[in-house]
Amino acid sequence: MKSAEIREAFLRFFEEQGHTRVASSSLIPGNDPTLLFTNAGMNQFKDCFLGQEKRAYTRATSSQKCVRAGGKNSDLENVGYTARHHTFFEMLGNFSFGDYFKKDAITFAWTFLTGVLKLPKEKLWVTVYATDDEAYDIWTKEIGVPVERMIRIGDNKGAPYASDNFWTMGDTGPCGPCTEIFYDHGADIWGGPPGSPEEDGDRYIEIWNNVFMQFNRTADGVLHPLPAPSVDTGMGLERISAVMQHVHSNYEIDLFTNLLSASAAAIGCANDNQSSLKVVSDHIRSCGFLIADGVLPSNEGRGYVLRRIIRRACRHGNKLGATGSFFYKIVAALVAEMGDAFPELKQQQANIERVLKAEEEQFSKTLEHGLKILEQDLAELKGSVVPGDVVFKLYDTYGFPMDLTADIARERELTVDEAGFEREMQAQRVRARSASSFGLDYNTLVKVDVATQFTGYQATVGSAKIVAIYKDGKSVDVLNEGEEAVVVLDQTPFYAESGGQVGDCGFLSSTSGRFEVRDTTKTGGAFLHHGVLVLGNLTVGAPVDTQVDADVRHATALNHSATHLLHAALRQVLGEHVQQKGSLVDSQRLRFDFSHFEAIKPEQIKALEDIVNAEIRKNSPVETEETDIETAKNKGAMALFGEKYGDEVRVLSMGGSFSVELCGGIHANRTGDIGLLKIISEGGVASGVRRIEAVTGAAALAYLNAAEEQLKEAAGLVKGSRDNLIDKLSAVLERNRALEKQLEQLQAKAASAAGDDLSAQALDVKGVKVLAVRLDGQDGKALLALVDQLKNKLGRAVILLGGVHEEKVVLVAGVTKDLTGQLKAGDLMKQAAAAVGGKGGGRPDMAQGGGVDAGALDAALALTVPFVEAGI
Ligand code: SER
């Protein structure tokens, strides 16, 4: 059975059991700061397990893209060396949100494996959490798995609930005991059953994990029961494919065959089962999918993990003899293999290739640089062991892998201090964990257990009831004048910050008090009105009138709609690789960050403005439609990476199909309301990310008016008008050039006259004319010209001219050619410049210099005669 057929059979089986088929979510977890990458099928359902989100269904099934590299559950270091670890894999799953529990979950899994896939029962082994008698009994008594193939696993990872059979998504959040199903690949492969000392071998491979989600773990380690016991299961598609395709390594399945040969071809090596080739063909999948989902290599967070994976791939390619960039060349094979199931790969192919190629090229420079540093360190090395901190510095600062350092050391009969390196690594891991926002406690983010109804799409005013007040993070009943607080209402027209659009401001008023809302945010289902009580008092339970500042809201809405138009125009003008990387929409302006590799040219800026303004002038209605995510995607709606979308999504269209995006924001009624869009800046914010800022409506008009004022002022300065400003300015510049020329001529004349006067002052020292004169106010260029002239006039001569110009001492020395054998202008200059606290030098016949000590200038000039006397 091909992998695609297994995927389909799984999803269909669970659909037949009443499950809703849900599409894979992005690899960037939606609005979840606790998680680096989507690492399990359950991620997108986390809030359903916690009871904070209700969906139209209580049973779901999916095939989820997962990355396990970096953060908890990282498999990176194992990849390539075992038959079953990957940085990227697909996880088939079935989920129950307070619907069925252990008995059905176990029965479904067993029926699918033995009934649909027809796996021999005697090949299947089962583990349960040590104390989970209920699961143990279901397996042994109802399903009939013999006790010899049942294994109880306790807390085998050194702490309570730290167990292979207790699954947690992160340090906090939903978790529970699990039962895992293993497949025995046969006695010819080394390894023992789970729990045995040989369990790390490849013989018994876990194929399916059924988690009984029962608890929410808080940071203090306490397990709080979930509102309803639930089920989360995960079966790696690659592992079950290996079983079904009668191979024991995942790298032998259909999904990998072509990738391995494409990797070998790109590297230019044989395709014969080397670990490094497996590393490369695994890593192209995670890198390709991560870039397609909007991650770019960088030095922090997700981008850093991506960078590490790319570098690991490059290094293994180099080990196999690759010269030059090779990794990006495998993208085409990845797209051919998986592009049908994941169209984002096809759409992003060119972008993925470009990002990988650029990163490979940068890494090769890094390696070169690291090698130089290593050479220096080795030159200074005492003894025969390269210290751990040196190895770590190379690794951490220059991306120089330890085994490469070890290789080079070996060639010189040196060793590396691996233990010392490991200690530094460990210290860095601790630093990284404490600095990482991904360690956030999920539970501290969810304190308010209220669902506010949002009425703001239709209205900016209304009435509501206060359901909670928080002062300094604590719930209070009464708020007094002057106090700052967060007020939660049962319903509100205030838009809460999201999707880049800032929260609304305005007022909440009651008969007893007036609260100024300065910002609105959202946590779970609750809208938080942040502000200050400017008058009287407010109590929980009291009715209030709600009033959004409609002018601010209106200006913000125009900017938001314009952002969508700009996004669509960017894709038209620059290409489909443009992805939103961030946006900020407020009443003053819009800011849009997006992926693109070079500065935007002025003609492209103009094209963008033209396209957007043409859409504005069409004045088409801004349309919204509530639908499901699949229908929305089929309509071509652009979904944003890192945004979480529920079952029901809001599709916002402008100009028919010109711009179709998923968006919950507030928008103009018609595109014409925007009035005008004017781009005011363009620049880079990070590697491969550009930023455009623009203004719309009244702000755009104000911007143009200000420009017009400047134009008028400029015209006034040249006594012209905006119509003839260019002519006037050209004339002024022309005249300026002519005057500069005239000035130069006059200066030359003046210098020549001065030269005539000066030559008369020359002394005769042993038959040499010596002239040392102070001329303040002349720049170096003028003095040079003068020295030249004087040399011609005086014949056999040594000249030093010096003066103060713009508060600095300027010196020029000249020696006629016939004397340069004995006297060098550069030598004279060295002495003179040193005397004025500066430096100088030049050719034997002409030298220049300067200094700062104007008081010493005369003494410096007086050095000339002794210089000549000494040299002749
Ligand atoms: N969340 C569990 C796992 O990842 C089951 O899907 O193993």
Coordinates of N, CA, C and O and ligand atoms in Angstrom, one line a residue, residues 39-43 49 66 68 73 89 91-95 167-169 178 180 206 208-211 213 231-235, ligand 1:
N39 N 4.1 20.0 16.7 CA 4.8 18.7 16.9 C 3.9 17.5 17.1 O 4.4 16.4 17.4
A40 N 2.6 17.7 17.0 CA 1.7 16.6 17.2 C 0.3 17.0 16.6 O 0.0 18.2 16.4
G41 N -0.5 16.0 16.2 CA -1.8 16.3 15.6 C -2.7 17.1 16.5 O -3.6 17.8 16.1
M42 N -2.4 16.9 17.9 CA -3.4 17.5 18.8 C -3.2 19.0 19.0 O -4.0 19.7 19.6
N43 N -2.0 19.6 18.5 CA -1.8 21.0 18.8 C -2.9 21.9 18.4 O -3.3 22.8 19.2
F49 N -9.4 20.5 24.0 CA -9.2 19.6 25.2 C -9.3 20.4 26.5 O -9.9 19.9 27.5
C66 N 4.2 17.7 11.0 CA 4.8 17.9 12.3 C 6.3 18.1 12.1 O 6.9 17.5 11.2
R68 N 9.8 17.9 14.6 CA 10.3 17.7 15.9 C 11.8 18.0 15.8 O 12.6 17.1 15.5
N73 N 10.6 17.4 22.7 CA 10.4 16.4 21.7 C 11.3 16.5 20.5 O 10.9 16.0 19.4
F89 N 7.6 14.8 9.8 CA 6.8 13.6 9.6 C 5.3 14.0 9.5 O 4.9 15.1 10.0
M91 N 1.6 13.0 10.9 CA 1.0 12.2 12.0 C -0.5 12.1 11.7 O -1.3 13.0 11.6
L92 N -0.9 10.8 11.6 CA -2.3 10.5 11.4 C -2.9 10.5 12.8 O -2.3 9.9 13.8
G93 N -4.1 11.0 13.0 CA -4.7 11.1 14.4 C -6.2 11.0 14.4 O -6.8 11.4 13.4
N94 N -6.7 10.5 15.5 CA -8.1 10.6 15.7 C -8.3 11.2 17.1 O -7.5 11.0 18.0
F95 N -9.3 12.1 17.3 CA -9.4 12.9 18.5 C -10.9 12.8 19.0 O -11.8 12.9 18.2
W167 N 1.9 11.1 28.2 CA 2.2 12.1 27.2 C 1.9 13.5 27.6 O 0.8 13.8 28.1
T168 N 2.9 14.4 27.4 CA 2.6 15.8 27.7 C 3.1 16.6 26.4 O 4.2 16.2 25.8
M169 N 2.4 17.6 26.1 CA 2.7 18.4 24.9 C 3.9 19.3 25.2 O 4.7 19.6 24.3
C178 N -0.9 7.2 28.4 CA -1.2 6.7 27.1 C -0.9 5.2 26.9 O -0.3 4.6 27.8
E180 N 0.6 2.6 24.0 CA 1.3 2.6 22.7 C 1.2 1.2 22.0 O 1.4 0.2 22.7
E206 N 7.4 1.7 17.8 CA 6.1 2.3 18.2 C 5.5 2.8 16.9 O 6.0 3.6 16.2
W208 N 1.8 3.6 17.1 CA 0.6 4.4 17.4 C 0.5 4.7 18.8 O 0.7 3.7 19.7
N209 N 0.3 5.9 19.1 CA 0.2 6.3 20.5 C -1.2 6.8 20.8 O -1.7 7.7 20.0
N210 N -1.9 6.2 21.7 CA -3.3 6.7 22.1 C -3.2 7.3 23.4 O -2.9 6.7 24.5
V211 N -3.4 8.6 23.5 CA -3.3 9.4 24.7 C -4.7 9.6 25.3 O -5.6 10.0 24.6
M213 N -6.3 12.0 27.3 CA -6.1 13.3 27.8 C -7.1 13.5 29.0 O -8.3 13.5 28.9
V231 N -9.6 12.1 24.0 CA -8.6 11.2 23.4 C -7.8 11.9 22.3 O -8.4 12.7 21.6
D232 N -6.5 11.6 22.3 CA -5.6 12.2 21.3 C -4.7 11.1 20.8 O -4.0 10.5 21.6
T233 N -4.8 10.7 19.5 CA -3.9 9.6 19.1 C -3.0 10.1 18.0 O -3.4 11.1 17.3
G234 N -1.9 9.4 17.8 CA -1.0 9.8 16.7 C -0.3 8.6 16.2 O 0.3 7.8 17.0
M235 N -0.3 8.5 14.9 CA 0.4 7.4 14.2 C 1.2 8.0 13.1 O 0.7 8.6 12.2
Ligands
SER1 N1 0.1 13.5 21.0 C1 0.5 12.2 21.0 C2 1.9 12.0 20.4 O1 2.3 12.9 19.7 C3 -0.5 11.3 20.3 O2 -0.9 12.0 19.1 O3 2.5 11.0 20.5

